[in-house]
Each structure stands twice: as structure tokens, then as C-alpha cells.
CSV table of C-alpha atoms and ligand atoms in Angstrom, one decimal:
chain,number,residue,atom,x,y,z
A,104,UNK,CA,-65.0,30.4,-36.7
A,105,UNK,CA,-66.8,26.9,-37.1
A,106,UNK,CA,-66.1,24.8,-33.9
A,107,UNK,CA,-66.3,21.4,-33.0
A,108,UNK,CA,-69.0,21.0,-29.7
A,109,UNK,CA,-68.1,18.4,-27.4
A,110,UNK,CA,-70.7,17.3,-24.9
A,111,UNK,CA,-69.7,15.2,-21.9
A,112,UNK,CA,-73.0,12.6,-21.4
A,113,UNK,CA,-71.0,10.5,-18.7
A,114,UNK,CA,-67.5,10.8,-17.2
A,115,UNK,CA,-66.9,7.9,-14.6
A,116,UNK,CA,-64.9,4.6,-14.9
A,117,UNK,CA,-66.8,1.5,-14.7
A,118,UNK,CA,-67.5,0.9,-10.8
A,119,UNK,CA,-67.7,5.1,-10.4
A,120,UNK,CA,-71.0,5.6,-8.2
A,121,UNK,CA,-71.0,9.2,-8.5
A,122,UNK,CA,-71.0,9.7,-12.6
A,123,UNK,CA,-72.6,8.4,-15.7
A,124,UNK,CA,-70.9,6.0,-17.8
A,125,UNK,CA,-68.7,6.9,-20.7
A,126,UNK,CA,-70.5,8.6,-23.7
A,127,UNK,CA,-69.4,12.2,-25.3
A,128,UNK,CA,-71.0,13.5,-27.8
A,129,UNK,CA,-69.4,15.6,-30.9
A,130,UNK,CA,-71.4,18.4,-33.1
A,131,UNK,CA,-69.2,18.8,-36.2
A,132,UNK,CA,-68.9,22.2,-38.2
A,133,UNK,CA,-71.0,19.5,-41.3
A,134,UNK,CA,-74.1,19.3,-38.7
A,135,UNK,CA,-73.5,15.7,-38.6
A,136,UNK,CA,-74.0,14.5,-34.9
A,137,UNK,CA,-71.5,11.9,-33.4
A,138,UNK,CA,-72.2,9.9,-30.3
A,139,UNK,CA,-68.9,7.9,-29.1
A,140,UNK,CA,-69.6,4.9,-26.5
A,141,UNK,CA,-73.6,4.1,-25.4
A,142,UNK,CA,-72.9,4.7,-21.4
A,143,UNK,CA,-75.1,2.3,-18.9
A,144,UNK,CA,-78.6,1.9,-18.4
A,145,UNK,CA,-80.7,5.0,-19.0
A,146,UNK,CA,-78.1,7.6,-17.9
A,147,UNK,CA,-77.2,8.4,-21.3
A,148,UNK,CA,-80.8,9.8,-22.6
A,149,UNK,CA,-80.9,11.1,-18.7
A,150,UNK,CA,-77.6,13.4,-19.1
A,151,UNK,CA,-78.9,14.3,-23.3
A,152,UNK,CA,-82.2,15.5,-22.4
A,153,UNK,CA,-80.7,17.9,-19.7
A,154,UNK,CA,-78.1,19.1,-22.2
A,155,UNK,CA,-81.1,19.6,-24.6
A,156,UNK,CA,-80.6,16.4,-27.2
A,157,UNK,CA,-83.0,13.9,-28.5
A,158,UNK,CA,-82.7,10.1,-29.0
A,159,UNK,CA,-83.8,10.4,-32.8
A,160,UNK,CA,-80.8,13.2,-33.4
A,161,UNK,CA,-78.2,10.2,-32.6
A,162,UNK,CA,-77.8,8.6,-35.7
A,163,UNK,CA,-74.2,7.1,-35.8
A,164,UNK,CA,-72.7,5.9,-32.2
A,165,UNK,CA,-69.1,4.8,-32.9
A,166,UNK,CA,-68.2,2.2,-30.0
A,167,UNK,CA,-64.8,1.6,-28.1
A,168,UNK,CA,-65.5,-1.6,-27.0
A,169,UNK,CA,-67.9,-4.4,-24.8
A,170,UNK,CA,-67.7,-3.7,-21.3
A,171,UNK,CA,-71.4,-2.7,-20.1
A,172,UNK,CA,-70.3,0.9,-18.7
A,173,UNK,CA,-69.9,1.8,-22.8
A,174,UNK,CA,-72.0,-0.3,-24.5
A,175,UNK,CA,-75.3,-1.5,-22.6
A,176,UNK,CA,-77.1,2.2,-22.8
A,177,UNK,CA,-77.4,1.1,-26.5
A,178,UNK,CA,-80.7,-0.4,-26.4
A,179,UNK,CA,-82.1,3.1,-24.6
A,180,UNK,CA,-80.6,5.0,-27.5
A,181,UNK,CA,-82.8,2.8,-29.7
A,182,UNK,CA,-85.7,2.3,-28.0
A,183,UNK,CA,-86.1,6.1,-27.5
A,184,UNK,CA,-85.1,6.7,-31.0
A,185,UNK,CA,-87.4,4.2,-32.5
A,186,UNK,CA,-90.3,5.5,-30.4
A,187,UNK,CA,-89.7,8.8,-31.7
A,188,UNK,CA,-89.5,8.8,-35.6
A,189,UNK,CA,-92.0,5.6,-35.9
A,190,UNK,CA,-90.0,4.5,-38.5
A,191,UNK,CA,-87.0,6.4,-40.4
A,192,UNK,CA,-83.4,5.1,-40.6
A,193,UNK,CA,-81.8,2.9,-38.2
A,194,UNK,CA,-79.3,3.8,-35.6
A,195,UNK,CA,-75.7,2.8,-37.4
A,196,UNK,CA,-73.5,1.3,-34.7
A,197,UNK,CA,-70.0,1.5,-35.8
A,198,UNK,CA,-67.1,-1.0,-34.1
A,199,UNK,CA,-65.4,-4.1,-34.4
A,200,UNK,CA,-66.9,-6.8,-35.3
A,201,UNK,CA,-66.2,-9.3,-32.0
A,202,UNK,CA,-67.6,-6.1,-30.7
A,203,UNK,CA,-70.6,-5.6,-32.4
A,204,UNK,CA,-71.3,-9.6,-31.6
A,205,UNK,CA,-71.6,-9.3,-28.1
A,206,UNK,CA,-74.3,-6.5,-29.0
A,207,UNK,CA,-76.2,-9.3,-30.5
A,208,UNK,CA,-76.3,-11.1,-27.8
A,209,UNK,CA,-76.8,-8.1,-25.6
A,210,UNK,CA,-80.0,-7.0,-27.7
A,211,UNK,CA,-81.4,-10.8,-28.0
A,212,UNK,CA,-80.8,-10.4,-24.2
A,213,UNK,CA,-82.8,-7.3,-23.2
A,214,UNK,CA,-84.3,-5.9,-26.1
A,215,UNK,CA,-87.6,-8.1,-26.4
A,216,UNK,CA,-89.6,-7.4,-29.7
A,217,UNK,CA,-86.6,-7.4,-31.6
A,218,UNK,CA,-84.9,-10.0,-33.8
A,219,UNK,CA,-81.4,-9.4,-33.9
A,220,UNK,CA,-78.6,-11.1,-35.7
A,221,UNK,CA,-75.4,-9.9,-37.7
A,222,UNK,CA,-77.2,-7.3,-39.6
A,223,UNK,CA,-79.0,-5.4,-36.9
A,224,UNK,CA,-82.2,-5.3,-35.6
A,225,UNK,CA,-85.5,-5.7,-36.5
A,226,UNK,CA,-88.6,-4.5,-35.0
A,227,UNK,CA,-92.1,-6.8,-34.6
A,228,UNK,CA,-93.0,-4.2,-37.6
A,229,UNK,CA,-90.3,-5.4,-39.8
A,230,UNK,CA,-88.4,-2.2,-39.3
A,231,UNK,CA,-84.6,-2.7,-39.3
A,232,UNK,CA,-84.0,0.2,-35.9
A,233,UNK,CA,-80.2,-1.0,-35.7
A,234,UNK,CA,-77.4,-1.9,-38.5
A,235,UNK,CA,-74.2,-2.9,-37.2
A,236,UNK,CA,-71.5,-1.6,-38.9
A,237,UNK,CA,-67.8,-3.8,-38.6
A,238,UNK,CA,-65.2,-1.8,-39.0
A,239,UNK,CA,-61.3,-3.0,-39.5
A,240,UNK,CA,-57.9,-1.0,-38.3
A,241,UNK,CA,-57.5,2.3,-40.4
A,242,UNK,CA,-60.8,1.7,-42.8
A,243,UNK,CA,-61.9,5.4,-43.0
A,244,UNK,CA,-65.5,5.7,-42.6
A,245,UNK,CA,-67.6,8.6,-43.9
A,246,UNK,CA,-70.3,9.9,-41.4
A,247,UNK,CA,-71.4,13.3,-43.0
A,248,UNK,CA,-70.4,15.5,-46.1
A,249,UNK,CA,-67.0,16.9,-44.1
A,250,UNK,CA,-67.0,14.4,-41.4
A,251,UNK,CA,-64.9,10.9,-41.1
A,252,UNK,CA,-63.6,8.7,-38.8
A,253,UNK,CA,-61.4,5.4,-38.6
A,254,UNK,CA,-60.4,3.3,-35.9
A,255,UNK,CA,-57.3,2.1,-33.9
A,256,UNK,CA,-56.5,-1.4,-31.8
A,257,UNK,CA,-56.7,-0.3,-28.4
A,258,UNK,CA,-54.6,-2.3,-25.2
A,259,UNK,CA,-57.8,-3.2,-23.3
A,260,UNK,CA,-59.7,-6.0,-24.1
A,261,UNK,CA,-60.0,-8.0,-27.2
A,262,UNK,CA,-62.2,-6.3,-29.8
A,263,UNK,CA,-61.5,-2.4,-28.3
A,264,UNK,CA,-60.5,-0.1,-30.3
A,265,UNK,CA,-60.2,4.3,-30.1
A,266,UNK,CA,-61.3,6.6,-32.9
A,267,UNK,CA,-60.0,8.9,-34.9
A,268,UNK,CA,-62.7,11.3,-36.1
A,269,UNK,CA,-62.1,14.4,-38.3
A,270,UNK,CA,-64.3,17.2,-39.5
A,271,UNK,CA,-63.5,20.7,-41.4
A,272,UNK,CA,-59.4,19.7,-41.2
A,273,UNK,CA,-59.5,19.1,-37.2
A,274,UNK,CA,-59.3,15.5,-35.6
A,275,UNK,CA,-60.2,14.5,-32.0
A,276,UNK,CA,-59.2,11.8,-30.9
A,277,UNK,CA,-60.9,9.3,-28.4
A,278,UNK,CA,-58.7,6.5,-26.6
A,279,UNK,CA,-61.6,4.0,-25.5
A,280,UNK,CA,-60.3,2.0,-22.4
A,281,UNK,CA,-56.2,1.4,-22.9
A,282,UNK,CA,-53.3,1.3,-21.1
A,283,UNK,CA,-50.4,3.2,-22.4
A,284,UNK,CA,-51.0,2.8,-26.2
A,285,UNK,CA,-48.7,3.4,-28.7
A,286,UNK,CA,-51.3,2.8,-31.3
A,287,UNK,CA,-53.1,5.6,-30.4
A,288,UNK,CA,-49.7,8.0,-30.4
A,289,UNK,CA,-49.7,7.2,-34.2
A,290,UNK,CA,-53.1,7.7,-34.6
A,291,UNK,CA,-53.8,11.0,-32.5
A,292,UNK,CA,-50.4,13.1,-34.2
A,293,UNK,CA,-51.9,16.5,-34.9
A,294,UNK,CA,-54.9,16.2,-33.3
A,295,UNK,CA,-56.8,19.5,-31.7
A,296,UNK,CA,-58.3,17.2,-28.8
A,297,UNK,CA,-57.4,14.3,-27.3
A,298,UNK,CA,-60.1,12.6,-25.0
A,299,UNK,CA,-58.0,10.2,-23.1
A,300,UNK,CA,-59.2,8.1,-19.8
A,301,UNK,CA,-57.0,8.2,-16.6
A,302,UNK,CA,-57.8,5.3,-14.4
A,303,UNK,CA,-55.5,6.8,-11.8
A,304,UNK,CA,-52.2,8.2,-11.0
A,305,UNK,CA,-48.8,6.8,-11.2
A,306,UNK,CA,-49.0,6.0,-7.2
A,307,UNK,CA,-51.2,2.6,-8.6
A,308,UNK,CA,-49.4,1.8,-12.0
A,309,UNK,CA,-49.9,-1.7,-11.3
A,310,UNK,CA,-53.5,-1.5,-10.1
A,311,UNK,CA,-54.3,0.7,-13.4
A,312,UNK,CA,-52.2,-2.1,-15.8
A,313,UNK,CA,-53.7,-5.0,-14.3
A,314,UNK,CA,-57.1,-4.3,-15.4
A,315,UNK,CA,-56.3,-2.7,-18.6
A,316,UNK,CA,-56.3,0.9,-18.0
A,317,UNK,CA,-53.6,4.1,-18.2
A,318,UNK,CA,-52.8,6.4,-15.8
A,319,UNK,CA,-52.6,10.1,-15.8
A,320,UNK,CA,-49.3,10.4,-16.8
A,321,UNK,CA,-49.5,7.9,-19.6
A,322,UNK,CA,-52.2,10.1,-20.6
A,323,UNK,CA,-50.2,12.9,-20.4
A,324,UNK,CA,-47.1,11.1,-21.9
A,325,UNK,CA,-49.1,10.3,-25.2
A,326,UNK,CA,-50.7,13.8,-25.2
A,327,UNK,CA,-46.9,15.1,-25.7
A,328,UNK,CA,-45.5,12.4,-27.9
A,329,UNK,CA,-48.8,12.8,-30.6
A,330,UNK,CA,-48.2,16.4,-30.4
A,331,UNK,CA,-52.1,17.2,-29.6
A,332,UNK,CA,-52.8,20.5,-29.1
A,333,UNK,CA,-55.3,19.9,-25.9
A,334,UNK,CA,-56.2,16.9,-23.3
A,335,UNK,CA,-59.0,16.2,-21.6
A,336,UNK,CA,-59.0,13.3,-19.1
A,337,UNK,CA,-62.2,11.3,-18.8
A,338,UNK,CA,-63.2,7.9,-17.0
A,339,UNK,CA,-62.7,8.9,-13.5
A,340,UNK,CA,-62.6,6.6,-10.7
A,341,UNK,CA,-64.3,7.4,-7.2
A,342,UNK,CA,-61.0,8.1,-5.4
A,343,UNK,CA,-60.8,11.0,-7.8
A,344,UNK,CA,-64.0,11.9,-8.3
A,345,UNK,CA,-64.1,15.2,-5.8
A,346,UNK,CA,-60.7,16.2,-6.1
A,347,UNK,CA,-59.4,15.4,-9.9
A,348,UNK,CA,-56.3,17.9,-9.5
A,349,UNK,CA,-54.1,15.2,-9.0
A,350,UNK,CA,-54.8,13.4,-12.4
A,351,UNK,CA,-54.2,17.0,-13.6
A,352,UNK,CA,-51.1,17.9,-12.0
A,353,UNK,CA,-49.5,14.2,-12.9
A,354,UNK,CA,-50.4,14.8,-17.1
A,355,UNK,CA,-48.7,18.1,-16.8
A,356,UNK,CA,-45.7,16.9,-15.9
A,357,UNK,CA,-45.6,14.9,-19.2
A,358,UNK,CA,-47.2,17.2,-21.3
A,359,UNK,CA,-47.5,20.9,-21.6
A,360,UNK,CA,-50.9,22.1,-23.6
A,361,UNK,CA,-53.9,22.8,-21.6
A,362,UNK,CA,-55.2,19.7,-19.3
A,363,UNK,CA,-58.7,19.3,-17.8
A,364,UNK,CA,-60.5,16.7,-16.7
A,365,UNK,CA,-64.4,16.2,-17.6
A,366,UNK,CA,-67.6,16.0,-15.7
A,367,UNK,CA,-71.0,15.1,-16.5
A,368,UNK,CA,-72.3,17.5,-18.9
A,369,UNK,CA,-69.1,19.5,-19.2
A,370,UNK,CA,-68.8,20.9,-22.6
A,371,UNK,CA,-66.2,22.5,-24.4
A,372,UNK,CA,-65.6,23.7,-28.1
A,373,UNK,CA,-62.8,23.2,-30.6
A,374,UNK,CA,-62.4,25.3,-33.8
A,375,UNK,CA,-62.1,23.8,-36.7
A,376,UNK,CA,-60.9,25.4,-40.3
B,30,LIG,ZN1,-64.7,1.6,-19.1
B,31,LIG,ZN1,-63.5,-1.3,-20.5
């Protein structure tokens, strides 16, 4: 059966101190190879090498939104990448456009060598190593000979957004940072996987709103209503970092497929066909 591989690079919510910052990977049935969200720092090309993947075989990174815990690993990707294949295509970074401007500024910040403007960037060699790729609400982009994806408005900051991507007539879904989004229950009907952060449980509603996040059960809750046929909870906060059964247990009462949270380098498969 041809499967979809999904490899959990970083897990934890944006002040977690005991996992990497959000970035899964998907190998689709086409052998296209999908990165979704950049992590922090250097943990994302930490947490690949150790699951046996190579800066240059990250090709398209489709990004959620801003915030540094998702988007400020890019420049690693690239640097490592560039290094790697001395040349070759660039890395194509898909996301909104307000997005993909504060990744301008975040390359012109740290990325010395390169010039970097709405296109890209460019190496001292002339080399474009980055295009930035805007994307708008529903615009269905093709990323291999079986494999698309499009986007959806997530309720997080301005500019986020989740994905849709679909390969050999499965879809996963990915929610980005949201609260309770009913957005993404359109866009996730069907789906075989839906990769959906919990912040917390219902006991902090208010705590989880205020800064733009969903709880478990509003995980769970969209899980049911999109009819998915699996949900996996991801961006875990410290209180739940040791014991995550209570994010579980609090999904389940909304929604009755399988639930499981993920960890750092957690992987699981989803058949396609
Ligand atoms: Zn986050
Ligand atoms: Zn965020």
C-alpha cells in the first residue's frame, strides 16, 4: 500500500523548554518531500539528521505563519542546503505574503552574505538559494507529479494560515497556531490526518484564547465535525510535556477516531490510494 510518512522534527509550543519547535515533515507516495513550519534555531537540522534527512532533500517548506518558534530555523534550512549542492535550485518557501515579508526582514537580519528582497535570496555568488512563494486562500499549489496543497486563514495572528496538502487521493491537514477554527473544519472534511496544536485543556480556555491558541477539546471538536479519520495533537506546552494524557482524554470526549499526541521524532504513516 503506498503510505504517507510523517516525521515529527519538533513538537513544543513556543516557550516549551523541553522540545523542538514546530516542523513535521511529510514523504508523499510521488517522492516529493514536504517540510511544514522551519522550527527555531538549529533544532530543525538537529532532530532531521537523527531521523536520517539532509538539508538539500528539503526543497518546498510550506509555512503557517511569523512567530520565531516556526519560522526562524529557516535560514539553517538554507544555509545547510546551500552549502550542500553548491548551487542547484533554491529552497521554495511557500506562505502568505505579510508572511513571507517578515522573512525578509528576518533574512536581511541574520543571514549576512545574502541580499534579500521580495523575490528571495541571493547569495555573494549571484545564486538565488530562496524564492518566496505568496500564496492566497484556496490557490492550489502543485508540489510534485501527485502532490498539492492550498492554504486556509487561520485564527492566530495576522498573515497565519494552515494547509491542506493532498497526495495519491489522501489529504492531511495541518492547523498552524489557531484557536477554534471554523476555517479549518471546511478545509480538513475527509481528511486521513489531521495535525492539530492543543495549547492546553479546557481547565485554561481563557489562557489558550488570549494568546491565540485552541485547546484540546477544540481540537478534538474540529476533528469530529471535519469528519478526519485520525488526530494527532502537536505544540505542547511544558505543563503537558511529561504527562500528555490529559490533552488526549479531553479530544476524545469530542471526537472518536484514534488520538495521539506527538513527540520529537515520532513518526507515523498514513496510506494513501
Ligand atoms: Zn507556535
Ligand atoms: Zn504562533
Amino acid at each position: 500500500m503506498p503510505k504517507i510518512r510523517v516525521t515529527f522534527l519538533g513538537t513544543g509550543a513556543g516557550a516549551s523548554i523541553h522540545r523542538a519547535h514546530t516542523a513535521i515533515v511529510l514523504d508523499l507516495p510521488d517522492g516529493t518531500r514536504l517540510l511544514l513550519d522551519a522550527s527555531s534555531g538549529n533544532s530543525v537540522m538537529r532532530n532531521a539528521t537523527q531521523a536520517g534527512m539532509q538539508a538539500q532533500d528539503f526543497h518546498h517548506i510550506l509555512l503557517s505563519h511569523h512567530h520565531g518558534d516556526h519560522m526562524s530555523g529557516l535560514t539553517q534550512v538554507q544555509l545547510l542546503r546551500t552549502r550542500a549542492l553548491n548551487g542547484g535550485s533554491p529552497l521554495e518557501v511557500y506562505s502568505t505574503g505579510e508572511a513571507l515579508e517578515h522573512a525578509t526582514l528576518l533574512f536581511q537580519a541574520i543571514a549576512p552574505g545574502l541580499t534579500v528582497g521580495p523575490g528571495g535570496a541571493v547569495n555573494a555568488e549571484g545564486r538565488q538559494v530562496v524564492r518566496w512563494n505568496p500564496v492566497t486562500d484556496g490557490q492550489i499549489i502543485e508540489l510534485g507529479p501527485d502532490t498539492r496543497a492550498w492554504s486556509f486563514p487561520a485564527d492566530h495572528i495576522s498573515g497565519a494560515i494552515g494547509w491542506r496538502i493532498e497526495s495519491d487521493g489522501a489529504a492531511i491537514v495541518f492547523s498552524g497556531d489557531t484557536r477554534f477554527n471554523p476555517k479549518l473544519v471546511e478545509a480538513a472534511r475527509g481528511a486521513r490526518l489531521l495535525i492539530h496544536e492543543a495549547y492546553g485543556t479546557e481547565d485554561d480556555r481563557e489562557g489558550a484564547n488570549r494568546v491565540a491558541h485552541s485547546t484540546a477539546g477544540d481540537a478534538g471538536r474540529s476533528a469530529a465535525l471535519a469528519g478526519v479519520e485520525e488526530l494527532v495533537l502537536t505544540h505542547i506546552t511544558n505543563p503537558f510535556h511529561a504527562d500528555t494524557q490529559p490533552l488526549i482524554d479531553e479530544a476524545r470526549q469530542q471526537y472518536e477516531g484514534p488520538v495521539s499526541t506527538a513527540s520529537d521524532l515520532h513518526q507515523l504513516t498514513v496510506e494513501t490510494g
